[in-house]
Short mmCIF file of C-alpha atoms in Angstrom, two decimals:
data_model
loop_
_atom_site.label_atom_id
_atom_site.label_comp_id
_atom_site.label_asym_id
_atom_site.label_seq_id
_atom_site.Cartn_x
_atom_site.Cartn_y
_atom_site.Cartn_z
CA MET A 1420 133.52 92.91 165.66
CA ALA A 1421 131.48 92.32 168.87
CA GLU A 1422 129.43 90.01 170.96
CA VAL A 1423 126.04 91.60 172.25
CA ILE A 1424 124.79 90.22 175.51
CA LEU A 1425 121.32 91.07 177.01
CA LYS A 1426 120.87 90.14 180.76
CA GLY A 1427 117.29 90.50 182.12
CA VAL A 1428 116.56 93.47 179.96
CA SER A 1429 113.12 95.22 180.62
CA LYS A 1430 111.27 98.40 179.60
CA VAL A 1431 108.42 99.76 181.49
CA TYR A 1432 106.55 102.88 180.17
CA GLU A 1433 104.57 105.23 182.33
CA GLY A 1434 101.01 103.68 183.33
CA ASN A 1435 103.03 100.36 184.08
CA VAL A 1436 103.00 99.29 180.57
CA HIS A 1437 105.65 96.57 180.17
CA ALA A 1438 107.05 96.65 176.59
CA ILE A 1439 110.19 94.37 177.19
CA LYS A 1440 109.97 91.78 180.01
CA ASP A 1441 113.03 90.36 181.46
CA ILE A 1442 114.76 89.27 178.16
CA SER A 1443 118.18 87.67 178.39
CA LEU A 1444 119.99 86.75 175.13
CA GLU A 1445 123.54 86.38 173.71
CA ILE A 1446 124.31 87.34 170.15
CA ALA A 1447 127.65 85.96 169.25
CA ASP A 1448 130.27 87.87 167.33
CA ARG A 1449 129.87 88.03 163.56
CA GLU A 1450 126.36 86.37 164.02
CA PHE A 1451 123.30 87.32 162.07
CA LEU A 1452 120.41 87.42 164.64
CA VAL A 1453 116.65 88.19 163.57
CA LEU A 1454 114.26 89.47 166.17
CA VAL A 1455 110.73 88.48 164.74
CA GLY A 1456 107.25 88.76 166.08
CA PRO A 1457 103.80 90.43 165.19
CA SER A 1458 103.61 94.34 165.44
CA GLY A 1459 103.57 95.74 168.90
CA CYS A 1460 105.40 92.82 170.42
CA GLY A 1461 108.41 94.95 171.52
CA LYS A 1462 111.18 94.03 169.08
CA SER A 1463 111.76 97.46 167.88
CA THR A 1464 111.75 98.73 171.36
CA LEU A 1465 114.50 96.15 172.07
CA LEU A 1466 116.59 97.20 169.15
CA ARG A 1467 116.40 100.68 170.04
CA MET A 1468 117.39 99.99 173.53
CA ILE A 1469 120.52 98.18 172.10
CA ALA A 1470 121.27 101.20 170.13
CA GLY A 1471 120.75 103.73 172.99
CA LEU A 1472 117.85 105.26 171.56
CA GLU A 1473 115.54 104.05 174.59
CA ASP A 1474 116.60 103.85 178.15
CA ILE A 1475 116.25 100.58 179.67
CA THR A 1476 114.23 100.21 183.01
CA SER A 1477 116.15 97.36 184.32
CA GLY A 1478 118.89 94.77 183.27
CA GLU A 1479 122.14 95.21 181.37
CA ILE A 1480 123.29 95.42 178.00
CA GLN A 1481 126.84 94.66 176.96
CA ILE A 1482 128.62 95.32 173.71
CA ASP A 1483 132.01 93.94 173.05
CA GLY A 1484 132.32 93.39 176.72
CA HIS A 1485 131.54 96.66 177.92
CA THR A 1486 128.28 97.59 179.57
CA VAL A 1487 126.67 100.50 177.64
CA ASN A 1488 123.65 101.25 179.63
CA GLN A 1489 124.65 104.75 180.27
CA LEU A 1490 126.45 105.26 176.95
CA PRO A 1491 124.92 107.64 174.30
CA PRO A 1492 124.24 106.11 170.77
CA LYS A 1493 127.34 107.75 169.41
CA ASP A 1494 129.74 106.02 171.75
CA ARG A 1495 128.31 102.54 171.40
CA ASP A 1496 130.08 101.88 168.10
CA ILE A 1497 126.77 100.74 166.32
CA SER A 1498 125.24 101.63 163.03
CA MET A 1499 121.43 101.71 162.45
CA VAL A 1500 119.33 101.40 159.28
CA PHE A 1501 115.90 102.53 159.71
CA GLN A 1502 112.75 101.52 158.07
CA ASN A 1503 112.22 105.00 156.41
CA TYR A 1504 115.79 105.18 155.41
CA ALA A 1505 116.17 108.70 157.19
CA LEU A 1506 118.27 110.31 154.43
CA TYR A 1507 118.91 114.14 154.31
CA PRO A 1508 116.83 115.21 151.40
CA HIS A 1509 119.01 118.33 150.68
CA MET A 1510 122.21 116.33 150.48
CA THR A 1511 123.68 114.22 147.69
CA VAL A 1512 124.23 110.41 148.05
CA TYR A 1513 127.79 111.08 148.55
CA ASP A 1514 127.12 113.65 151.31
CA ASN A 1515 124.63 111.56 153.04
CA MET A 1516 127.19 108.74 153.36
CA ALA A 1517 129.96 111.09 154.26
CA PHE A 1518 128.21 113.15 156.98
CA GLY A 1519 128.63 110.83 160.05
CA LEU A 1520 132.27 110.71 159.38
CA ARG A 1521 132.48 114.46 158.81
CA ILE A 1522 131.00 115.22 162.23
CA ARG A 1523 133.55 112.76 163.80
CA HIS A 1524 136.40 114.74 162.11
CA PHE A 1525 137.55 112.00 159.89
CA PRO A 1526 140.35 113.22 157.41
CA LYS A 1527 138.98 114.16 153.99
CA ASP A 1528 141.04 111.33 152.12
CA GLU A 1529 139.72 108.72 154.59
CA ILE A 1530 135.99 109.87 154.17
CA ASP A 1531 136.37 109.62 150.28
CA ASN A 1532 138.04 106.19 150.38
CA ARG A 1533 135.25 104.80 152.75
CA VAL A 1534 132.42 106.29 150.78
CA GLN A 1535 133.94 104.95 147.41
CA GLU A 1536 134.51 101.36 148.97
CA ALA A 1537 130.95 101.31 150.34
CA SER A 1538 129.55 102.60 147.06
CA ARG A 1539 131.36 99.74 145.18
CA ILE A 1540 130.23 97.13 147.41
CA LEU A 1541 126.48 98.26 147.08
CA GLY A 1542 126.75 99.07 143.32
CA ILE A 1543 125.84 102.74 143.73
CA GLU A 1544 128.93 104.42 142.45
CA LYS A 1545 126.97 106.20 139.67
CA LEU A 1546 124.25 107.48 142.06
CA LEU A 1547 126.88 109.55 144.34
CA SER A 1548 125.76 112.88 142.67
CA ARG A 1549 122.17 112.50 142.99
CA LYS A 1550 119.83 113.50 145.79
CA PRO A 1551 117.32 111.16 147.51
CA LYS A 1552 114.28 112.47 145.64
CA ALA A 1553 115.92 111.17 142.37
CA LEU A 1554 116.32 107.54 143.67
CA SER A 1555 113.94 104.67 143.69
CA GLY A 1556 113.25 102.78 146.97
CA GLY A 1557 115.54 100.30 146.45
CA GLN A 1558 118.26 102.67 145.82
CA ARG A 1559 117.55 104.79 148.82
CA GLN A 1560 117.85 101.76 151.05
CA ARG A 1561 121.23 100.99 149.36
CA VAL A 1562 122.28 104.45 150.48
CA ALA A 1563 121.10 103.95 153.91
CA LEU A 1564 123.19 100.80 153.95
CA GLY A 1565 126.14 102.65 152.53
CA ARG A 1566 125.84 105.24 155.36
CA ALA A 1567 126.08 102.42 157.97
CA ILE A 1568 128.92 100.65 156.17
CA VAL A 1569 131.34 103.57 156.08
CA ARG A 1570 131.22 103.92 159.82
CA LYS A 1571 132.74 100.32 160.11
CA PRO A 1572 130.95 99.74 163.43
CA LYS A 1573 131.00 96.65 165.69
CA VAL A 1574 127.40 95.99 165.37
CA PHE A 1575 124.71 96.84 162.51
CA LEU A 1576 121.07 97.18 163.74
CA PHE A 1577 118.30 96.92 161.08
CA ASP A 1578 114.84 98.23 161.86
CA GLU A 1579 112.42 96.62 159.41
CA PRO A 1580 114.48 98.00 156.50
CA LEU A 1581 112.73 96.32 153.61
CA SER A 1582 109.00 96.80 154.72
CA ASN A 1583 108.61 99.85 152.33
CA LEU A 1584 109.81 98.02 149.33
CA ASP A 1585 107.65 96.01 147.00
CA ALA A 1586 107.56 92.25 147.01
CA LYS A 1587 110.15 91.41 144.15
CA LEU A 1588 112.68 94.12 145.51
CA ARG A 1589 112.40 92.74 149.08
CA VAL A 1590 113.26 89.27 147.91
CA HIS A 1591 116.40 90.82 146.06
CA MET A 1592 117.46 93.19 149.01
CA ARG A 1593 117.28 90.42 151.62
CA THR A 1594 119.83 88.55 149.54
CA GLU A 1595 121.86 91.49 149.28
CA ILE A 1596 121.94 92.10 152.97
CA LYS A 1597 122.78 88.46 153.47
CA LYS A 1598 125.72 88.79 151.06
CA LEU A 1599 126.69 92.04 152.74
CA HIS A 1600 126.94 90.19 156.20
CA GLN A 1601 129.12 87.32 154.55
CA ARG A 1602 131.41 90.08 153.18
CA LEU A 1603 131.66 92.27 156.24
CA LYS A 1604 131.87 89.54 158.67
CA THR A 1605 130.30 91.67 161.55
CA THR A 1606 127.50 91.16 164.04
CA MET A 1607 123.99 92.16 162.69
CA ILE A 1608 120.62 92.23 164.48
CA TYR A 1609 117.68 92.63 162.32
CA VAL A 1610 114.19 93.32 163.14
CA THR A 1611 111.10 92.09 161.05
CA HIS A 1612 107.61 91.00 161.40
CA ASP A 1613 107.92 88.82 158.34
CA GLN A 1614 108.71 85.18 159.26
CA VAL A 1615 109.88 84.41 155.71
CA GLU A 1616 112.45 87.13 155.82
CA ALA A 1617 113.44 85.68 159.32
CA MET A 1618 113.76 82.08 158.11
CA THR A 1619 115.77 83.11 154.97
CA MET A 1620 118.07 85.52 156.65
CA GLY A 1621 119.14 84.63 160.21
CA ASP A 1622 121.64 82.47 161.57
CA ARG A 1623 119.54 82.55 164.49
CA ILE A 1624 115.98 83.66 165.15
CA ALA A 1625 114.64 85.02 168.37
CA VAL A 1626 110.79 85.10 168.51
CA VAL A 1627 109.19 87.83 170.64
CA LYS A 1628 105.56 88.05 171.82
CA ASP A 1629 104.17 90.66 173.97
CA GLY A 1630 107.59 91.81 175.14
CA ILE A 1631 108.58 88.16 176.11
CA LEU A 1632 111.18 86.11 174.39
CA GLN A 1633 109.50 82.92 173.50
CA GLN A 1634 112.34 80.96 171.82
CA HIS A 1635 115.57 81.56 170.16
CA ASP A 1636 117.35 79.02 168.08
CA THR A 1637 118.11 78.41 164.32
CA PRO A 1638 115.51 78.74 161.68
CA MET A 1639 115.04 74.96 161.13
CA ASN A 1640 115.13 74.09 164.84
CA LEU A 1641 112.44 76.71 165.32
CA TYR A 1642 110.58 75.26 162.45
CA ASN A 1643 110.79 71.64 163.50
CA ASN A 1644 110.90 72.00 167.22
CA PRO A 1645 108.68 74.80 168.37
CA VAL A 1646 108.38 75.09 172.08
CA ASN A 1647 104.91 76.38 171.95
CA ILE A 1648 101.68 77.10 169.85
CA PHE A 1649 102.72 80.68 169.24
CA VAL A 1650 106.12 79.83 167.82
CA ALA A 1651 104.59 76.85 165.89
CA GLY A 1652 101.98 79.14 164.26
CA PHE A 1653 103.95 82.03 163.74
CA ILE A 1654 106.97 80.41 161.93
CA GLY A 1655 105.93 78.83 158.73
CA SER A 1656 103.82 79.71 155.73
CA PRO A 1657 101.03 78.63 155.30
CA ALA A 1658 100.78 78.29 159.10
CA MET A 1659 100.60 75.16 161.06
CA ASN A 1660 97.19 73.56 161.37
CA PHE A 1661 95.89 73.13 164.89
CA LEU A 1662 93.14 70.58 165.75
CA GLU A 1663 91.70 69.56 169.16
CA GLY A 1664 92.51 65.94 170.10
CA LYS A 1665 92.40 63.26 172.84
CA ILE A 1666 94.69 60.66 174.17
CA GLU A 1667 92.86 57.20 173.83
CA ASP A 1668 94.38 53.78 174.25
CA LYS A 1669 97.85 55.01 173.45
CA LYS A 1670 96.69 56.74 170.28
CA VAL A 1671 95.89 60.24 169.18
CA VAL A 1672 92.37 60.80 168.08
CA PHE A 1673 91.37 64.02 166.25
CA GLY A 1674 88.97 64.89 163.39
CA GLY A 1675 87.94 61.32 163.15
CA ILE A 1676 91.41 59.95 162.71
CA SER A 1677 93.04 57.64 165.06
CA MET A 1678 97.05 57.56 164.82
CA ASP A 1679 100.12 56.51 166.87
CA ILE A 1680 101.45 58.95 169.39
CA PRO A 1681 104.36 60.79 167.61
CA PRO A 1682 107.89 59.73 169.03
CA GLY A 1683 109.42 61.72 171.93
CA VAL A 1684 106.15 63.06 173.19
CA ARG A 1685 105.27 62.82 176.69
CA THR A 1686 101.56 62.20 177.32
CA ASP A 1687 101.37 60.44 180.94
CA GLY A 1688 98.35 61.74 182.76
CA ILE A 1689 97.34 63.69 179.73
CA SER A 1690 93.80 63.23 177.97
CA ASP A 1691 93.39 66.57 175.86
CA VAL A 1692 95.98 67.83 173.45
CA ILE A 1693 96.41 70.28 170.59
CA VAL A 1694 97.48 68.48 167.31
CA GLY A 1695 99.92 70.58 165.23
CA ILE A 1696 100.34 69.43 161.57
CA ARG A 1697 102.27 71.58 159.10
CA PRO A 1698 100.77 71.50 155.62
CA GLU A 1699 103.60 69.41 154.24
CA TYR A 1700 102.93 66.81 156.83
CA PHE A 1701 99.98 65.53 154.73
CA ILE A 1702 101.15 63.03 152.00
CA LEU A 1703 99.34 61.95 148.94
CA ASN A 1704 98.73 58.11 149.71
CA ASP A 1705 96.11 55.94 148.05
CA VAL A 1706 97.48 52.69 149.53
CA SER A 1707 96.99 53.35 153.22
CA PRO A 1708 95.64 56.81 153.74
CA HIS A 1709 94.63 57.98 157.18
CA PHE A 1710 91.44 59.76 155.52
CA THR A 1711 90.01 61.04 152.36
CA ALA A 1712 89.84 64.77 151.95
CA GLN A 1713 87.01 66.53 150.11
CA ILE A 1714 88.80 69.39 148.77
CA GLU A 1715 87.08 72.87 148.83
CA VAL A 1716 89.83 75.31 147.51
CA VAL A 1717 92.71 74.83 145.40
CA GLU A 1718 95.58 77.37 145.24
CA PRO A 1719 98.18 76.55 142.49
CA MET A 1720 101.50 78.10 143.61
CA GLY A 1721 103.63 77.11 140.75
CA ASN A 1722 106.02 74.69 142.40
CA GLU A 1723 103.46 73.25 144.75
CA ILE A 1724 99.63 73.31 145.30
CA PHE A 1725 97.85 74.35 148.49
CA VAL A 1726 94.61 72.57 149.09
CA TYR A 1727 92.02 73.35 151.82
CA PHE A 1728 89.53 70.87 153.17
CA GLN A 1729 87.61 70.08 156.34
CA LEU A 1730 89.23 67.86 158.95
CA GLY A 1731 86.50 67.39 161.83
CA LYS A 1732 85.31 70.92 162.25
CA LYS A 1733 88.45 72.69 161.31
CA SER A 1734 89.45 74.06 157.83
CA VAL A 1735 93.15 72.99 157.16
CA VAL A 1736 95.56 73.43 154.36
CA ALA A 1737 98.01 70.90 152.78
CA ARG A 1738 100.81 71.07 150.26
CA ILE A 1739 100.77 68.74 147.38
CA PRO A 1740 102.97 68.27 144.56
CA ALA A 1741 102.66 70.73 141.72
CA ASP A 1742 101.73 68.02 139.12
CA THR A 1743 98.86 66.73 141.00
CA LYS A 1744 95.51 66.69 139.04
CA VAL A 1745 92.91 68.30 141.61
CA ARG A 1746 89.79 70.58 141.51
CA PRO A 1747 87.48 71.66 144.20
CA GLY A 1748 85.15 68.80 144.92
CA ASP A 1749 87.63 66.03 144.48
CA ALA A 1750 88.47 63.45 146.88
CA LEU A 1751 92.24 63.13 147.81
CA PRO A 1752 93.45 60.08 149.89
CA LEU A 1753 96.01 61.53 152.37
CA ARG A 1754 98.22 59.98 154.91
CA ILE A 1755 99.91 62.14 157.72
CA ASN A 1756 103.64 62.01 158.55
CA VAL A 1757 103.07 60.81 162.16
CA GLY A 1758 106.76 61.19 163.08
CA MET A 1759 106.60 65.05 162.38
CA VAL A 1760 103.33 65.85 164.11
CA LYS A 1761 103.43 67.91 167.19
CA LEU A 1762 101.30 67.96 170.28
CA PHE A 1763 100.78 70.64 172.62
CA ASP A 1764 99.20 71.04 176.15
CA PRO A 1765 95.73 72.98 175.52
CA GLU A 1766 96.19 75.02 178.77
CA SER A 1767 99.88 75.97 178.89
CA LYS A 1768 100.19 75.96 175.01
CA VAL A 1769 103.71 74.35 175.38
CA SER A 1770 104.88 71.45 173.31
CA LEU A 1771 104.90 68.05 174.79
CA SER A 1772 107.92 66.81 173.15
CA CYS A 1773 110.50 65.59 175.36
#
């Protein structure tokens, strides 16, 4: 097991293209850290630098207390699971899992014990004689996981391993990977562009944009206390609603609504703000509503309903209970949970919360 430490890590490609910009991050021993961000933000490049598949331009990478900048991948004691599984098509499942141990000259009995143990953990004992072409996508992913497990590495690295699976299988496999982490009790770093995967899997999430680390924290702290508009809008589904507002007479005014300034927000000397309201911050309330929404679109989700309406000049979305009787054209009395609303500086895009 191992701690992974990044100190001022940067990657600059030819043409002065900055893929990673001065990222410092500590991943604790046995932690499950998720690197999340939009496509092209640099998260996979960062993972490949940890693995040794990409050289770093500057900074330092430590694994288990040792600087590994100059070490080749085979000497870093890591295992990596790729997006495309990277299985050898001419080998059986058994041989795919055993291959890495054979080239390291492990004894035959040790190889067999490790392969059998990993296959039991992943429930693929009956697949060991098959070749990859005879497997489903989910089965291939399990084999790729098994090949990583048999190495018994200090650190597991995952590069968007579920992106080629259908939606139902992705949900199942992310649960299986989380169970695997709890069973193996090892350090795991997982890359995805899917914020739902990040929220459900990670002990901690690191959000990356344009090669810059925006924020790293527990899933709920990221969700409830985003440091800027990008994090606030990226984490959460449906995304946070953003509206232009003003501070007037110690009130926040936006979309024809005037409400108290949320607690813990600094607004001294500020007149313009961006108001961030998550869909669940709208509450049905016909006694003391802040406003009445004219519903334009209704999306039943089974356990809840998404309703879309205009607030000022912006289209926004709210979550309401599944048993609410609502159709397009209806008027709904809504109140805003003021204590949860976020205010952001419109120029710097950073949160105004203290």
